[in-house]
mmCIF file of C-alpha atoms and ligand atoms in Angstrom:
data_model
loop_
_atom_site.group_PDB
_atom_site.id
_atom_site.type_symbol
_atom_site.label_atom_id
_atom_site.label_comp_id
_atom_site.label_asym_id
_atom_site.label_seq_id
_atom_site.Cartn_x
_atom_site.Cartn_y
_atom_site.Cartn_z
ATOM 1 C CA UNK A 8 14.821 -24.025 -21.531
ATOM 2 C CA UNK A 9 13.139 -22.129 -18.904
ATOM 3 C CA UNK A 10 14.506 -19.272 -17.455
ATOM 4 C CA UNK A 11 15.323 -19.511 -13.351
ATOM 5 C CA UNK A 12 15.213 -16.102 -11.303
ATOM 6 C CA UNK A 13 16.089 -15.496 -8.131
ATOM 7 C CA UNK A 14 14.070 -12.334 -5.862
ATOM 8 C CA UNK A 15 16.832 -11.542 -2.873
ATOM 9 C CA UNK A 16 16.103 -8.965 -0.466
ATOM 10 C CA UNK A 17 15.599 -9.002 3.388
ATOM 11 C CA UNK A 18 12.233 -9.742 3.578
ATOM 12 C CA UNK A 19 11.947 -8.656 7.584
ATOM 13 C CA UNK A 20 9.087 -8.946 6.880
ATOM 14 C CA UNK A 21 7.657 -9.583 3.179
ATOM 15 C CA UNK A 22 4.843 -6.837 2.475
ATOM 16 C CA UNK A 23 2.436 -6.812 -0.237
ATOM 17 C CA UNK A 24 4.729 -5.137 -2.125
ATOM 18 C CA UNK A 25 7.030 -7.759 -2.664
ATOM 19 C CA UNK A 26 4.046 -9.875 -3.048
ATOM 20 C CA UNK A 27 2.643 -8.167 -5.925
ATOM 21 C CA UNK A 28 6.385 -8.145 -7.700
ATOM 22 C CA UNK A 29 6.493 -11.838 -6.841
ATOM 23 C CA UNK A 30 2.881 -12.523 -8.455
ATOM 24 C CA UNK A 31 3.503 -10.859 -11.439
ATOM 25 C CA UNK A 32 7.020 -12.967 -12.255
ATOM 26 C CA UNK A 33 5.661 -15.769 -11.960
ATOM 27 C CA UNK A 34 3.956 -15.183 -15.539
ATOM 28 C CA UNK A 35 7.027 -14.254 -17.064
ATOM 29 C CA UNK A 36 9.710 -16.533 -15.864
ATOM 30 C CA UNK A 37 9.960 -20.871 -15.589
ATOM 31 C CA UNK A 38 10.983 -20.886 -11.882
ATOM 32 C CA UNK A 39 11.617 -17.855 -9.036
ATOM 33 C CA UNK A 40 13.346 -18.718 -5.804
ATOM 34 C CA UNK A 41 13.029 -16.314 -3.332
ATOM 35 C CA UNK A 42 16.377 -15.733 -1.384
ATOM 36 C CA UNK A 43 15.962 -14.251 2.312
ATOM 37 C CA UNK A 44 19.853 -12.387 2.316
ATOM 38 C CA UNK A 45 21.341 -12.195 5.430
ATOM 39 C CA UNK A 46 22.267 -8.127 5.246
ATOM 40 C CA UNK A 47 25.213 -7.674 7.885
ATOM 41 C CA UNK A 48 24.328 -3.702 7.346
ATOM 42 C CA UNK A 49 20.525 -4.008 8.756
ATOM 43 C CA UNK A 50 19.573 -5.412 12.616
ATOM 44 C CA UNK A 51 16.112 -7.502 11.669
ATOM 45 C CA UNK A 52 13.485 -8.291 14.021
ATOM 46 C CA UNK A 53 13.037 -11.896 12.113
ATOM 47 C CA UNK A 54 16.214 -14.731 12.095
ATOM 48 C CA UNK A 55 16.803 -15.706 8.474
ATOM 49 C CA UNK A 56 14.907 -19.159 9.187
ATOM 50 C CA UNK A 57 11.781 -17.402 10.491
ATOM 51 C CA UNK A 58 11.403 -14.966 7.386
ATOM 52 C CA UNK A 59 12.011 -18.405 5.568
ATOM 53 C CA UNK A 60 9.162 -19.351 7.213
ATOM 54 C CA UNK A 61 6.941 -16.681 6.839
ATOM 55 C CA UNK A 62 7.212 -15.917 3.167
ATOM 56 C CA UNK A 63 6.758 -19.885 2.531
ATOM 57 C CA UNK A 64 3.298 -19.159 4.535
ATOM 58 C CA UNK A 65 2.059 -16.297 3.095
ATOM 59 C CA UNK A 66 2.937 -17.501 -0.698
ATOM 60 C CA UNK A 67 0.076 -20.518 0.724
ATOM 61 C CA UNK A 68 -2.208 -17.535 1.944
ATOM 62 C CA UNK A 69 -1.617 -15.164 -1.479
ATOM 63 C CA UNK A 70 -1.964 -18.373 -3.573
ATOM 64 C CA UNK A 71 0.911 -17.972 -5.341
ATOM 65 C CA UNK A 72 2.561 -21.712 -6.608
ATOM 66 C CA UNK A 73 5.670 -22.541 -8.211
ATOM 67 C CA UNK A 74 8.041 -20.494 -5.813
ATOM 68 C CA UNK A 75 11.241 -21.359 -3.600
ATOM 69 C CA UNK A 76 11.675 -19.734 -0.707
ATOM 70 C CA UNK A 77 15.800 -20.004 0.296
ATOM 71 C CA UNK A 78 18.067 -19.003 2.621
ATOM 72 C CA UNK A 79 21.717 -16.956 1.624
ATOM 73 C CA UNK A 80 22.998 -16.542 4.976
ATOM 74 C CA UNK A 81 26.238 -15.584 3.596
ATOM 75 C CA UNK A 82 28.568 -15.301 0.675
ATOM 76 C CA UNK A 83 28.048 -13.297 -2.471
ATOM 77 C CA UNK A 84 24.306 -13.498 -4.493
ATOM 78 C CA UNK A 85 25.818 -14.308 -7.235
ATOM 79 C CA UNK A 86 27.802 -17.361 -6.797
ATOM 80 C CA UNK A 87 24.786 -18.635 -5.123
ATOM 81 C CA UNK A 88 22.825 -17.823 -8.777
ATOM 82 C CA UNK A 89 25.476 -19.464 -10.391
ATOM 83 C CA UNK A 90 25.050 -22.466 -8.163
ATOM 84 C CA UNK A 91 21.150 -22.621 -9.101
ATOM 85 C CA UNK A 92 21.658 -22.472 -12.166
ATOM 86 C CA UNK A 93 19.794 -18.814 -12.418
ATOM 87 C CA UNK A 94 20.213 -16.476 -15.280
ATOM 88 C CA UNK A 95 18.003 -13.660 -14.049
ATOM 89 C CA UNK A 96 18.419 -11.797 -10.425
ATOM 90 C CA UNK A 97 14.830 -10.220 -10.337
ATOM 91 C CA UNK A 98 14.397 -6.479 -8.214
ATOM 92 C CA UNK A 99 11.148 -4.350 -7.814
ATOM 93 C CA UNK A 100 11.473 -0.834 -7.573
ATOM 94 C CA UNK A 101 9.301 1.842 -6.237
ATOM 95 C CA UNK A 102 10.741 5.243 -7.116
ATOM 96 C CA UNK A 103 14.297 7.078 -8.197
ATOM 97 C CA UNK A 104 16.236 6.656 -5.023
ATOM 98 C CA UNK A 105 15.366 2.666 -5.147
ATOM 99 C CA UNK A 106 17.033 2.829 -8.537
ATOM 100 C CA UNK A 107 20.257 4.931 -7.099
ATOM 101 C CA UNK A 108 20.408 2.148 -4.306
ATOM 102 C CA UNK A 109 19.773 -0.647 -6.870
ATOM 103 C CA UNK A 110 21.880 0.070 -9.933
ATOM 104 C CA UNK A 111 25.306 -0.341 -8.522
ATOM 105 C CA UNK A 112 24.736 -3.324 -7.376
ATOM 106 C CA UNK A 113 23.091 -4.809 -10.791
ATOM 107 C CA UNK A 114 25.979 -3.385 -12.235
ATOM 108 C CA UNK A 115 28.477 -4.738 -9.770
ATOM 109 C CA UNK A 116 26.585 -8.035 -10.019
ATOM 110 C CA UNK A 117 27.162 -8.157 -13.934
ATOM 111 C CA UNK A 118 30.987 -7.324 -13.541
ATOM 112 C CA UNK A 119 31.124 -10.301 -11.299
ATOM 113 C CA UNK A 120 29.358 -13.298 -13.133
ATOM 114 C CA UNK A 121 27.557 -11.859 -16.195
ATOM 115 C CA UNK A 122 24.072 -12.093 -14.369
ATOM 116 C CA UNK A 123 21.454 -9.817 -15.497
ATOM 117 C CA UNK A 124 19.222 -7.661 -13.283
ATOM 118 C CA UNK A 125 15.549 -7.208 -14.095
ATOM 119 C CA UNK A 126 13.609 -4.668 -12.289
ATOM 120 C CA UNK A 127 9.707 -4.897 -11.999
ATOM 121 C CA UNK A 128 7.959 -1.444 -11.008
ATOM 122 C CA UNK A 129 5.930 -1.768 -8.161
ATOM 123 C CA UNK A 130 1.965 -1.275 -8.400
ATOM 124 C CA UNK A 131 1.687 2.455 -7.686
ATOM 125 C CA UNK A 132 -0.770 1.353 -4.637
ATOM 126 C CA UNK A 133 2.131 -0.248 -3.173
ATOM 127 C CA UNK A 134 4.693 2.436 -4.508
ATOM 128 C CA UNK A 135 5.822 4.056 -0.866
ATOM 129 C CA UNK A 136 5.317 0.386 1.085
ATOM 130 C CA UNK A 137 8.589 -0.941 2.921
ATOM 131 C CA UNK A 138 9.493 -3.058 5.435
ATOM 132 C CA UNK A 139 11.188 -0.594 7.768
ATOM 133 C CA UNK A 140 7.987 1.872 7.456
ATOM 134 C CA UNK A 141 5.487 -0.847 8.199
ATOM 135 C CA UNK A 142 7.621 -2.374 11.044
ATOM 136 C CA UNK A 143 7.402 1.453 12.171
ATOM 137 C CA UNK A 144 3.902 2.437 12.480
ATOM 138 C CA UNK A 145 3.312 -1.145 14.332
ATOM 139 C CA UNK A 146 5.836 -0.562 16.656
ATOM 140 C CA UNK A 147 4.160 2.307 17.473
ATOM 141 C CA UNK A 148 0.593 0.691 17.339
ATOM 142 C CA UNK A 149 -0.352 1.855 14.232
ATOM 143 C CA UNK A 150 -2.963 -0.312 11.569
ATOM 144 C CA UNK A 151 -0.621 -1.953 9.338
ATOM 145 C CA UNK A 152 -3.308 -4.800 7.731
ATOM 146 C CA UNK A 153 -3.308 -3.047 4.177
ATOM 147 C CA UNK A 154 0.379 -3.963 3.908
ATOM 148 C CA UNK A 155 0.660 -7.263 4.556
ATOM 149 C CA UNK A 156 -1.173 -10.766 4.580
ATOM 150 C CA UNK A 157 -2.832 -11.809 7.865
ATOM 151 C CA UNK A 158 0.253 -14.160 8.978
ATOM 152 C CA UNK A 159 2.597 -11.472 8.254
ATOM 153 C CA UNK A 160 0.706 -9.409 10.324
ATOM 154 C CA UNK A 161 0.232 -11.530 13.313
ATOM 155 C CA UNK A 162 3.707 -12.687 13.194
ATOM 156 C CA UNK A 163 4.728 -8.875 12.991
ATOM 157 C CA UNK A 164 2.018 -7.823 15.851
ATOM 158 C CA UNK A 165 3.626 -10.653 18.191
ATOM 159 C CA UNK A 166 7.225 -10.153 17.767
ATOM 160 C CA UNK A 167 6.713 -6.523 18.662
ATOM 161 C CA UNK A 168 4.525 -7.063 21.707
ATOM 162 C CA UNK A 169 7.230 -9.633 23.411
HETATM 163 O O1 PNS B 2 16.237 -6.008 0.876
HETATM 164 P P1 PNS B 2 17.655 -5.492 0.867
HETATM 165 O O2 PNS B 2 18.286 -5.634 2.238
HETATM 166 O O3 PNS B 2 17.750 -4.090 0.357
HETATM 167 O O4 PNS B 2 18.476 -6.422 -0.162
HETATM 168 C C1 PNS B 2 19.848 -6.189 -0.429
HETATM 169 C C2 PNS B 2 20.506 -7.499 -0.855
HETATM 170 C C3 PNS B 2 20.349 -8.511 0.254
HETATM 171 C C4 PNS B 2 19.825 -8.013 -2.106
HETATM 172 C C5 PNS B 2 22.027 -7.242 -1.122
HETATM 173 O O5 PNS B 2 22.597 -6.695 0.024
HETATM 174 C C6 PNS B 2 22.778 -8.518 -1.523
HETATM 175 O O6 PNS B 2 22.659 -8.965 -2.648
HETATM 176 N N1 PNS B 2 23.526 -9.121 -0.568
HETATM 177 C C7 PNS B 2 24.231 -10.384 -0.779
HETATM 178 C C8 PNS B 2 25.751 -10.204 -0.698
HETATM 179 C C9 PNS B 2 26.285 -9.689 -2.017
HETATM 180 O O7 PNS B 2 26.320 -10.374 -3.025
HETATM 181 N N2 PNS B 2 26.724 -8.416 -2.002
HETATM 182 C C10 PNS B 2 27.195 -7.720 -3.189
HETATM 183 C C11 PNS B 2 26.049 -6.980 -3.865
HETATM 184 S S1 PNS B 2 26.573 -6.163 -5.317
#
């Protein structure tokens, strides 16, 4: 039976980063949905359809098959793994304080429904790569091409000039 995983996060916007964790998954479980969470704590600069929409682009443009690319707009992550059936909640991390941040909530995650976490380390090229820091240095007209695919970019690029 093959194993489903499911790769939440915010996504706002996907960097190569999460590309690379999402690339390297693919070879070890049956099926990975992506899940674009809708985090009440964080104000993003993409709606939950439009990062929906951009990841299902860029997994075209990375040539990366056999991945769903969902929406969790609200409710907990797990009872929406439980409703697809998915035995594995899949996390990159990058350094220690990505563990602090991500621990609890595997932990929390296994109280709830039994659901185990598996973290992927993150290609040390793409070790200190986030979201928030690449949405930073283009706001402030910085280069930020060797973070993300050329859709990504655009998209990013756009949104910040309107
Ligand atoms: O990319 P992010 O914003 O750091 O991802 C955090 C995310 C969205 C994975 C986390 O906030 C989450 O799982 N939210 C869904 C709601 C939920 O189940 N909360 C309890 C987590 S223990």
């Amino acid at each position: 039976m093959k194993t489903v995983a499911i790769y939440p996060g915010s996504f706002d916007p996907i960097t190569l980063g999460h590309l690379s964790v999402l690339k390297r998954a693919v070879g070890i479980f049956g099926e990975i949905a992506v899940v674009v969470v809708h985090n009440p704590n964080k104000s993003p600069l993409f709606s939950s359809k439009e990062r929906v929409e951009m990841i299902s682009q860029t997994l075209v443009e990375a040539k990366i098959d056999g991945v769903r690319v969902l929406e969790l707009e609200s409710g907990l992550l797990v009872d929406f793994a439980r409703d697809l059936n998915a035995k594995v909640i899949l996390k990159g991390f990058r350094s220690e304080s990505d563990i602090e941040y991500e621990l609890p909530m595997a932990q929390v995650n296994r109280d709830l429904t039994s659901i185990e976490t598996v973290f992927l380390p993150s290609e040390p090229e793409y070790g200190y790569v986030s979201s928030s820091l690449v949405k930073e240095v283009a706001k402030l007209g910085g280069d930020v091409s060797q973070y993300l695919t050329k859709s990504i970019e655009k998209a990013l690029v756009e949104r910040l000039q309107k």
